[in-house]
Coordinates of C-alpha atoms and ligand atoms in Angstrom, one line a residue:
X29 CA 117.3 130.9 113.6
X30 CA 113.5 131.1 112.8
X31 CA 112.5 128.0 111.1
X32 CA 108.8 126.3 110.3
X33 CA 105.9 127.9 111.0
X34 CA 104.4 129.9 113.6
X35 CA 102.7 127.6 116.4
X36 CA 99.4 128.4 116.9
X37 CA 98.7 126.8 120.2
X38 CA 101.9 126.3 122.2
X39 CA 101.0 123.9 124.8
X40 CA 101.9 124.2 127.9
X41 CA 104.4 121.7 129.1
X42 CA 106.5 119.4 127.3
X43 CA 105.7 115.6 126.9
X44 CA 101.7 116.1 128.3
X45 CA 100.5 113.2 127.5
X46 CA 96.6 111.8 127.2
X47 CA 95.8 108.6 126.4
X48 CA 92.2 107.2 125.0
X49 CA 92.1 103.6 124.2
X50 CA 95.1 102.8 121.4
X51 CA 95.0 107.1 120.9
X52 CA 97.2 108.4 122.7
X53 CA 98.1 112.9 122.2
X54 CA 101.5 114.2 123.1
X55 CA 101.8 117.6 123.5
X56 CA 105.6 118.7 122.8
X57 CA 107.3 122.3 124.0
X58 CA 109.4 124.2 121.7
X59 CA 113.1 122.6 119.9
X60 CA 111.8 119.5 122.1
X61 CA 111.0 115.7 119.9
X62 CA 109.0 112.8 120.5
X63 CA 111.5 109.8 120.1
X64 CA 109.5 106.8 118.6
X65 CA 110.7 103.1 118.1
X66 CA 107.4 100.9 116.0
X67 CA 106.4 97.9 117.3
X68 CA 105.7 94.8 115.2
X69 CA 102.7 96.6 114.1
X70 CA 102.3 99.6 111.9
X71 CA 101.7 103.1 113.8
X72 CA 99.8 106.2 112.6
X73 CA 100.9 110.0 113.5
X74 CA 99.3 113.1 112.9
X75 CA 99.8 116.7 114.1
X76 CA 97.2 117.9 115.4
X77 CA 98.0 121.3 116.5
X78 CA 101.6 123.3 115.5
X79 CA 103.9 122.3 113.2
X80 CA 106.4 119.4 113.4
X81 CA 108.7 117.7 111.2
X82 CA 110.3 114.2 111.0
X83 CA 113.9 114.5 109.9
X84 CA 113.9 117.9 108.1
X85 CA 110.5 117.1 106.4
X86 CA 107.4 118.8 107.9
X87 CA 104.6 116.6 108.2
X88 CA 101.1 117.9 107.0
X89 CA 98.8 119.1 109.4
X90 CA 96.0 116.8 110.5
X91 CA 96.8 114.1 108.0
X92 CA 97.4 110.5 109.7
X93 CA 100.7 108.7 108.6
X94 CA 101.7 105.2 108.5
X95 CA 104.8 103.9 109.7
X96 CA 106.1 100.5 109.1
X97 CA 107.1 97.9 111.6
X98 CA 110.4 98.9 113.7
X99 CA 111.1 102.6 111.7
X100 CA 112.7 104.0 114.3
X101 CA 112.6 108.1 114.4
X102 CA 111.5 111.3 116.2
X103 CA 108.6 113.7 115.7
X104 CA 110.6 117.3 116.2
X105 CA 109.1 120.8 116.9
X106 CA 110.5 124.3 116.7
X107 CA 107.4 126.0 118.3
X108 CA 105.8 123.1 120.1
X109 CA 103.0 121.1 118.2
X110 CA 100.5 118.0 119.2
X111 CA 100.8 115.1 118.2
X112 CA 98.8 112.3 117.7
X113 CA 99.4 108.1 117.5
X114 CA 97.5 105.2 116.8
X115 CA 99.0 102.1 118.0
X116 CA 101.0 100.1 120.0
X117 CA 104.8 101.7 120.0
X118 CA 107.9 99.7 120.9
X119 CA 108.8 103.0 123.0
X120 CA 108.0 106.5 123.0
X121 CA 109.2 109.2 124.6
X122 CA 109.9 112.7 124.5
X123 CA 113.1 114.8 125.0
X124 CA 114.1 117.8 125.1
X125 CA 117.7 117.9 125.0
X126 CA 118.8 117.2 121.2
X127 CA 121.3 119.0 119.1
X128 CA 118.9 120.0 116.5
X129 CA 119.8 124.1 117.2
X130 CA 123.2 123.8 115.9
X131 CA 122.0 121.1 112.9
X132 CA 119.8 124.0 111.7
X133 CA 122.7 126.4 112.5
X134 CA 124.9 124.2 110.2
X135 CA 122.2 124.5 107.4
X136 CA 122.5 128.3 107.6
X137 CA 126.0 128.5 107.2
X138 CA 125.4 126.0 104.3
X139 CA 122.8 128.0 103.0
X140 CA 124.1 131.3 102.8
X141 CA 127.4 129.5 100.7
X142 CA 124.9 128.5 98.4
X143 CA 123.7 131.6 97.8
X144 CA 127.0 132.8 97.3
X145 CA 128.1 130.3 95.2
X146 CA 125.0 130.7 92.9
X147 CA 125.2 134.6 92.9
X148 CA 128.8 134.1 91.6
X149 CA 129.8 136.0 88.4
X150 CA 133.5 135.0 88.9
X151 CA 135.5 133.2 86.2
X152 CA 136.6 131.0 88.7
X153 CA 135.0 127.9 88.9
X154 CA 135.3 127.3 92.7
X155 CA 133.5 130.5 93.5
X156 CA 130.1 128.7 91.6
X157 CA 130.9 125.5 93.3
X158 CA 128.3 125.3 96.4
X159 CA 129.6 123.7 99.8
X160 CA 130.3 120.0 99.4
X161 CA 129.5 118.4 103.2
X162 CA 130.6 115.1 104.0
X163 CA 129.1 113.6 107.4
X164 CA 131.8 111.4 109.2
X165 CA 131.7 109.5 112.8
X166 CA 131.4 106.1 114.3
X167 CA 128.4 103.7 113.6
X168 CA 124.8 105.0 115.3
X169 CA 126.0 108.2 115.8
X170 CA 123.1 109.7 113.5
X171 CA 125.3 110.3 110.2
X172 CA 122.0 109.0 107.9
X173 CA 120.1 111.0 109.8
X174 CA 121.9 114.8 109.9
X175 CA 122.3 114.0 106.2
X176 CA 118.4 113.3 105.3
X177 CA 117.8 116.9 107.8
X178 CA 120.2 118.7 106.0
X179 CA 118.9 117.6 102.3
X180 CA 115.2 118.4 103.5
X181 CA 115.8 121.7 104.7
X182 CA 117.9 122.6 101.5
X183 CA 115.3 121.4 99.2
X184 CA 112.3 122.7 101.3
X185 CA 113.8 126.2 100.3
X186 CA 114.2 124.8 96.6
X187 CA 117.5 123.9 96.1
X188 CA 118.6 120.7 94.3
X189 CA 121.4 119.9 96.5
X190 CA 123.1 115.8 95.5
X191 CA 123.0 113.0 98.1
X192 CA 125.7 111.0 97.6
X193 CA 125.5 107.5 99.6
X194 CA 128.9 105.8 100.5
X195 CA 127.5 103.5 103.1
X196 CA 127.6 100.1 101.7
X197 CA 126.4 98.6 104.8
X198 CA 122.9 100.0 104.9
X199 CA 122.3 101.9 101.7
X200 CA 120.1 105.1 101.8
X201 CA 119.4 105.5 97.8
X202 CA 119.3 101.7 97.0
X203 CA 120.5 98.3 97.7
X204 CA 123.2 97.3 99.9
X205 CA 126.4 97.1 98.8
X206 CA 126.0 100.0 96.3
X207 CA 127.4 103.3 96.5
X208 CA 125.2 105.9 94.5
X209 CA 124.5 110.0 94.1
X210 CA 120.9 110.9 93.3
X211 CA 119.8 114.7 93.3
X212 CA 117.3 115.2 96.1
X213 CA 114.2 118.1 95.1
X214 CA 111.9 117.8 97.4
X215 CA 112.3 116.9 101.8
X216 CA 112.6 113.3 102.1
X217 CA 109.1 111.2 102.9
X218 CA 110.1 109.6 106.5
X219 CA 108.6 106.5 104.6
X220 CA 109.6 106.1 101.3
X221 CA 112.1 105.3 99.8
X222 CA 113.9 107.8 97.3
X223 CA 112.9 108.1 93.5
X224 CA 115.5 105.8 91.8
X225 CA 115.4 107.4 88.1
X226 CA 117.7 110.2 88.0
X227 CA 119.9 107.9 90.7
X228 CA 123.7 107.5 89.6
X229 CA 124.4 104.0 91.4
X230 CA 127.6 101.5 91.6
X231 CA 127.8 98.2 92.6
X232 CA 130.5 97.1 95.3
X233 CA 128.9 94.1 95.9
X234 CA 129.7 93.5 99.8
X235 CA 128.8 95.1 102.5
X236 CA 132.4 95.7 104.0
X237 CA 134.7 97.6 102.3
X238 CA 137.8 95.4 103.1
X239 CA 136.2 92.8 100.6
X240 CA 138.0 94.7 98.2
X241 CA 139.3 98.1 99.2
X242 CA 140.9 98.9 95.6
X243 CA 137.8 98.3 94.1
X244 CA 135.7 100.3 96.7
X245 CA 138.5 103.6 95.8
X246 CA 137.9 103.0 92.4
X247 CA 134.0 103.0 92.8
X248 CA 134.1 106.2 94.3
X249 CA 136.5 107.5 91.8
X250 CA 133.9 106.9 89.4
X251 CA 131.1 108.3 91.1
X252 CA 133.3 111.7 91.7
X253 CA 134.4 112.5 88.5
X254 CA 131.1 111.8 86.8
X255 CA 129.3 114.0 89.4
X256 CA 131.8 116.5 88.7
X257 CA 131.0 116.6 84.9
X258 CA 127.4 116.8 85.5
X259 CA 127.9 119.9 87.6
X260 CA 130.2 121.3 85.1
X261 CA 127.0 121.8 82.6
X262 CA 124.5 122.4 85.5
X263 CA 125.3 125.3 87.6
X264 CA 121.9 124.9 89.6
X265 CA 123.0 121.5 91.1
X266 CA 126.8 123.1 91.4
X267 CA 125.5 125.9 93.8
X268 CA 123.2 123.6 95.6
X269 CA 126.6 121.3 95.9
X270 CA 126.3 117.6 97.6
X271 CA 126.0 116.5 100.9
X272 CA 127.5 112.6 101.2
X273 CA 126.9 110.2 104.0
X274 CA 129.5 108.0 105.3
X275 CA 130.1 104.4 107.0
X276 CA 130.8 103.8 110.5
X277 CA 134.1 102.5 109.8
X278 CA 136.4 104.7 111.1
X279 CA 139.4 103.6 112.1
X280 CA 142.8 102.1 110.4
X281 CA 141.5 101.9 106.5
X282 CA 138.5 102.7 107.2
X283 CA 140.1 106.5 108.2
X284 CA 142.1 106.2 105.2
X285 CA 139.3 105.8 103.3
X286 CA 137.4 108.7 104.8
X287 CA 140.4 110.8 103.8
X288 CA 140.2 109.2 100.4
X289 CA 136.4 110.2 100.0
X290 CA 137.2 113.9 101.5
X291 CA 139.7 114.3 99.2
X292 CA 137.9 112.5 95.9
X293 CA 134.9 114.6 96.4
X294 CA 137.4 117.9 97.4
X295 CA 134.8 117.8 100.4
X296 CA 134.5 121.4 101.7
X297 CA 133.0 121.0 105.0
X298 CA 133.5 117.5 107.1
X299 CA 131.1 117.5 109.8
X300 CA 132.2 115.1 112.3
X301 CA 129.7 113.2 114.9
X302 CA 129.6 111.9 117.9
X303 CA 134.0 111.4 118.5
X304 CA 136.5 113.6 119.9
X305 CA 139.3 111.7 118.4
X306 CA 138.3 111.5 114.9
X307 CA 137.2 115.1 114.9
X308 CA 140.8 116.1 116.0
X309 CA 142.4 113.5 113.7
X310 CA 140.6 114.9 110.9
X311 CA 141.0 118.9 111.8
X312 CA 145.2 117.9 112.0
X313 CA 145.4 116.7 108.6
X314 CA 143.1 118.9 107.0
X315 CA 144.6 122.3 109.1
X316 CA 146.7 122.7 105.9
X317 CA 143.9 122.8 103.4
X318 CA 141.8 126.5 104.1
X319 CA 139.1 125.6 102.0
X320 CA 137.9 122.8 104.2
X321 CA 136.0 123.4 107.6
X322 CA 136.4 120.4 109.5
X323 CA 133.3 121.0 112.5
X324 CA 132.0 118.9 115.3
X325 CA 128.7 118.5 115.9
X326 CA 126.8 116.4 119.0
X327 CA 125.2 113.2 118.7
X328 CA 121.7 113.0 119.5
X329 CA 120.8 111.3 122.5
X330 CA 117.8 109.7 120.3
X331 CA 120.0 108.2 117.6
X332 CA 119.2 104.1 118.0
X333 CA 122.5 101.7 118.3
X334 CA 121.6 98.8 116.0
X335 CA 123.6 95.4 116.9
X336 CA 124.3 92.9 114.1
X337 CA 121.1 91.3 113.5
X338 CA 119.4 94.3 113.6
X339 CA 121.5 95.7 111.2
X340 CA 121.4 92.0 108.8
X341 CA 117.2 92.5 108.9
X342 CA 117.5 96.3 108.2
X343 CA 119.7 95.2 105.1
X344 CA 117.0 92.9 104.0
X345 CA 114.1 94.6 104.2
X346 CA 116.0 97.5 101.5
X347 CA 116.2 94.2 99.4
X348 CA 112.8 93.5 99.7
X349 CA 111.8 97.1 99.8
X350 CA 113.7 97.8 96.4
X351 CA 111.8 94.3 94.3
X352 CA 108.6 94.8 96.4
X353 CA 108.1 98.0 97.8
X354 CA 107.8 99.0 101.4
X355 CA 104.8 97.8 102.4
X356 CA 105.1 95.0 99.4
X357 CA 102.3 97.0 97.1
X358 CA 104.7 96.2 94.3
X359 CA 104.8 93.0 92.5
X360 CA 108.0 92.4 90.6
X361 CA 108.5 90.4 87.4
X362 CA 110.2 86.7 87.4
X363 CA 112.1 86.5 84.2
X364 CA 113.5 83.1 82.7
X365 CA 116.8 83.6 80.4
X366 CA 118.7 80.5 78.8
X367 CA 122.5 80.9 80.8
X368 CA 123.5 81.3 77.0
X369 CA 121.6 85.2 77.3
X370 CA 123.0 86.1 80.3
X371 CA 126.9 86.5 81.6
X372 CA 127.6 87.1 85.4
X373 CA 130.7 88.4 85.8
X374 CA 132.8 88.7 89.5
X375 CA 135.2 91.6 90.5
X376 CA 138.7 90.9 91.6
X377 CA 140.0 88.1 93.4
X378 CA 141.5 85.8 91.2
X379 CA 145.6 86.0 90.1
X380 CA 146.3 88.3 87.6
X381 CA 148.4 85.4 85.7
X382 CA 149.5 81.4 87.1
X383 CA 152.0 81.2 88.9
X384 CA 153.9 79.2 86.2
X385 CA 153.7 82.1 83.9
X386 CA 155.8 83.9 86.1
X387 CA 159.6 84.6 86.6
X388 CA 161.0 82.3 89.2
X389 CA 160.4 82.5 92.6
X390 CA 157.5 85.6 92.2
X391 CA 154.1 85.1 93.9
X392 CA 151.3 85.9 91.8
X393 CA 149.2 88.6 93.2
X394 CA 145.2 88.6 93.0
X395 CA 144.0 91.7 90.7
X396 CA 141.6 93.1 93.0
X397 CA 140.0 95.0 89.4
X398 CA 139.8 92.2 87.0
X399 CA 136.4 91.0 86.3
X400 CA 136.4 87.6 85.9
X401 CA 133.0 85.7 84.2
X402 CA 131.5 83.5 87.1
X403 CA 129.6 80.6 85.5
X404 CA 126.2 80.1 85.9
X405 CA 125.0 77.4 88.2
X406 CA 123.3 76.9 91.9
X407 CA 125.7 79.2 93.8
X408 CA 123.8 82.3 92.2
X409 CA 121.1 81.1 93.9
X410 CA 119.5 83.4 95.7
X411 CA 122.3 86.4 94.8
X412 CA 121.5 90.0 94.5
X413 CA 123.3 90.8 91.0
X414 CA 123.4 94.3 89.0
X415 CA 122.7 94.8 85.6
X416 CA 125.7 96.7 84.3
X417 CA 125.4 99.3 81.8
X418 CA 128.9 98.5 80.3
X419 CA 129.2 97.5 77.0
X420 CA 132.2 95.3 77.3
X421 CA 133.0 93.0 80.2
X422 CA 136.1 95.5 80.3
X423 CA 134.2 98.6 81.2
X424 CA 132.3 96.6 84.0
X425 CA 134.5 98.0 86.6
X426 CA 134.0 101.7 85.5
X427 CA 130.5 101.4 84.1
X428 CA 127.3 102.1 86.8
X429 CA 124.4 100.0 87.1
X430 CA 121.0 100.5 85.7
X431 CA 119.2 98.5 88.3
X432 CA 119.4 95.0 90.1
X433 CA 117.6 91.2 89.7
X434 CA 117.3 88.5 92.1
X435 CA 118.3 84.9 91.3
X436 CA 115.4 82.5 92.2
X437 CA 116.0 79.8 90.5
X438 CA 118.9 78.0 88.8
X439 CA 117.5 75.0 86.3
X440 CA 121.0 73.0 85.3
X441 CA 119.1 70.3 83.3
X442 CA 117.5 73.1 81.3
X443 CA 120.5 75.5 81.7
X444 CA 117.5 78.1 82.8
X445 CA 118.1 81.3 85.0
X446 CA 114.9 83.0 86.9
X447 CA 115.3 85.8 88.4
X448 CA 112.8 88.6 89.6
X449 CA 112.9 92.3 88.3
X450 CA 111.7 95.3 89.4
X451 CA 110.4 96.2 85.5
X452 CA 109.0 93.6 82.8
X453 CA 110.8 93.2 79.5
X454 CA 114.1 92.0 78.8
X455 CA 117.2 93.5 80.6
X456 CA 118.9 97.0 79.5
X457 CA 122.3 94.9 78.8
X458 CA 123.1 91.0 79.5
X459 CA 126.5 91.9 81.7
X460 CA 125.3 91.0 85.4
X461 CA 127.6 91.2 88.1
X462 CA 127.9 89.3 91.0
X463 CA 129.5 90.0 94.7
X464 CA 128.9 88.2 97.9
X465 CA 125.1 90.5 98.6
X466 CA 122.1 87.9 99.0
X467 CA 118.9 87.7 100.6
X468 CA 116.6 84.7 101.6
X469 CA 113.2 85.8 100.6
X470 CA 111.1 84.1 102.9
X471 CA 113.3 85.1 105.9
Ligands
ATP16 N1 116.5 111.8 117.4 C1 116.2 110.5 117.1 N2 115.2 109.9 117.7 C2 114.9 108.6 117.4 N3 115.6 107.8 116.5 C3 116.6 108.4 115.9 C4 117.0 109.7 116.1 N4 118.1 110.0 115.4 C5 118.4 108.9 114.7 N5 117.5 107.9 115.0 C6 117.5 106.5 114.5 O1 118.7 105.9 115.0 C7 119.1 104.9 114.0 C8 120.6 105.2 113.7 O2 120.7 106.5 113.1 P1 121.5 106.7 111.8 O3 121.2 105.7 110.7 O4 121.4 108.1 111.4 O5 123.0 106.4 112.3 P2 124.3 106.2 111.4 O6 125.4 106.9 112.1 O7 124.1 106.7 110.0 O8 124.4 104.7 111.4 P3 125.5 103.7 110.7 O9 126.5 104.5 110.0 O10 126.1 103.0 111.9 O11 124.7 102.8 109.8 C9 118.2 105.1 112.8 O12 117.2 104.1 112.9 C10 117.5 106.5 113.0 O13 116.3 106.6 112.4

């Protein structure tokens, strides 16, 4: 399928290379990418001849970019560009063997639905619904990464399509342990982060879902049917439809709860990376349901396995990066409240009643939904809580977030809280909740 722009000096063979002090050119052949892992030390790219794009989003011609310590990514072309860095890389290398032909293929297919759906003068409302994708696979197999491609290429040709983020573990939109939908308008900067104001976000709290797997259903419960009522009344963002990204957890509950966001989200096409058995799981116990493709798609040879440090460092930079800003060029604002101002409450966990309110001989079971008010003392320290837009500690569990603060420091003697904001002034509601997310600052 033609995509880009036209090339306007193809070079001549793939991965050419020229180097000039810390300058160094690639030249890069047609459907071929130049795989990139930063060093400690930032890196600048440009494209000097051609067209090329990071992730679905085309980066300008001739304009240097900065990347950030350890970004890991690869600098793709559909008609062969040159490219241009600045710095010391952690590796580089080109390639070009990478599925990217049937990603773009996938788009298409998504595309043309899309068009149908918005081109619908049916009564029924499925026929206006656009497709709803749901990436699925094992950890590293590139699931963040088809879903930022496919997003960028659908807004490049100006639809609004939804990103909805299930991935506690890493969190795309915002924080860890948050599930959230945002619409996407424009291709995603390979360096910044998303625009959080139109973002519809839940906290979890945890970054495994087995913390509290009722409450993680019940999260997404509440993410689904609110998206669904927004698209009821916005038949732009209904034909554009979602595309959601998944976590790596796929096996035992964590299958179950794949099915479970399939069928929340009445997914109509699972696109399955990178495993033979899941895709084949999957494709069996959706062969009943025709509306849903189930398709499998290769994993790119490029995508980088992260072990668990990695993985505890990429968690805290999105931390940082949310109170700071990536390259920490925003100062957030440390607020003192009196505990009096403030209540923390905790999700699940504690038994629903004591045991000696109970008939003889029953155990009491923990309520993995009640919200329980956590008092305020040094074990916040250092927490990641959300500011809950509920209006009544009961509506915690069903209510999203409005953003998140950062306990810094807990005063006992003068029964003070600080914590640092991302916004001055006092908070949109004093119902903070807590989970088991925190970051060490300094580390
Ligand atoms: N073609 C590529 N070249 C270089 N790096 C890549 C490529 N594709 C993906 N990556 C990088 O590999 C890492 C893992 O990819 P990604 O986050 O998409 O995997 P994932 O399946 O979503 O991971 P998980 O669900 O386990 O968190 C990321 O840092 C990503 O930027």
């Amino acid at each position: 399928m033609a995509y880009g722009g036209p090339s306007m000096n193809p070079p001549a063979m793939s991965g050419a290379v020229s180097v000039s002090g810390n300058l160094k050119q690639v030249k890069l052949e047609r459907e071929s990418e130049l795989r990139i892992e930063v060093s400690d030390e930032p890196l600048r790219i440009r494209v000097v001849n051609g067209t090329a794009e990071i992730f679905g989003s085309e980066l300008p011609p001739e304009i240097w970019r900065t990347f950030p310590p350890r970004l890991k990514f690869a600098v793709f072309t559909w008609y062969g560009a040159t490219i241009e860095m600045d710095g010391v890389t952690e590796t580089d290398y080109t390639a070009d063997e990478t599925p990217m032909v049937s990603y773009i293929n996938v788009h298409a297919i998504l595309d043309a639905r899309r068009h149908f759906a918005k081109a619908s003068t049916s009564s029924d409302p499925e026929s206006s619904q656009g497709p709803r994708v749901i990436v699925v696979g094992p950890t590293d197999s590139g699931k963040s990464t088809l879903t930022r491609m496919l997003l960028s290429w659908a807004a490049k040709q100006g639809w609004k399509p939804t990103f909805v983020d299930l991935d506690i573990g890493q969190g795309s939109i915002t924080v860890p342990g948050s599930i959230a939908a945002t619409p996407i308008e424009m291709p995603l900067d390979p360096v910044e982060g998303l625009p959080l104001d139109m973002a519809l976000v839940y906290y979890y709290g945890h970054i495994t879902p087995s913390k509290n797997v009722e409450l993680y259903k019940t999260l997404v419960n509440e993410l689904a049917q609110v998206l669904e009522r927004q698209f009821t009344g916005n038949p732009e963002s209904r034909a554009a439809g979602m595309v959601i990204n998944t976590m790596g957890w796929i096996e035992g509950t964590g299958y179950k709860l794949l099915l479970h966001a399939i069928d929340t989200f009445k997914a109509s096409v699972v696109l399955v990376l990178g495993q033979e058995k899941l895709f084949s799981m999957l494709k069996d116990v959706l062969r009943s349901k025709s509306n849903v493709d189930v398709v499998k798609l290769h994993k790119s040879g490029g995508v980088v396995a992260r072990d668990r440090e990695v993985r505890e460092k990429s968690r805290d930079s999105r931390i940082q990066e949310y109170f700071y800003g990536l390259s920490k060029e925003l100062s957030p604002y440390a607020n003192t409240s009196s505990f009096n101002d403030l209540q923390v409450f905790r999700i699940g966990g504690g038994p629903q009643a004591p045991k000696s309110a109970l008939p003889i001989g029953s155990v009491p079971v923990s309520n993995p939904l009640r919200v329980t008010p956590v008092n305020i003392d040094d074990h916040l320290l250092h927490s990641v809580l959300a500011v809950s837009y509920a209006e009544e500690p009961d509506l915690i569990v069903s209510s999203n977030v409005s953003g998140f603060v950062y306990v810094t420091e807990v005063d006992m003697l003068r029964k003070k809280i600080t914590y640092l904001a991302p916004s001055p002034g006092t908070l949109p509601s004093k119902f903070l909740v807590a989970g088991s997310l925190s970051w060490l600052e300094s580390r």
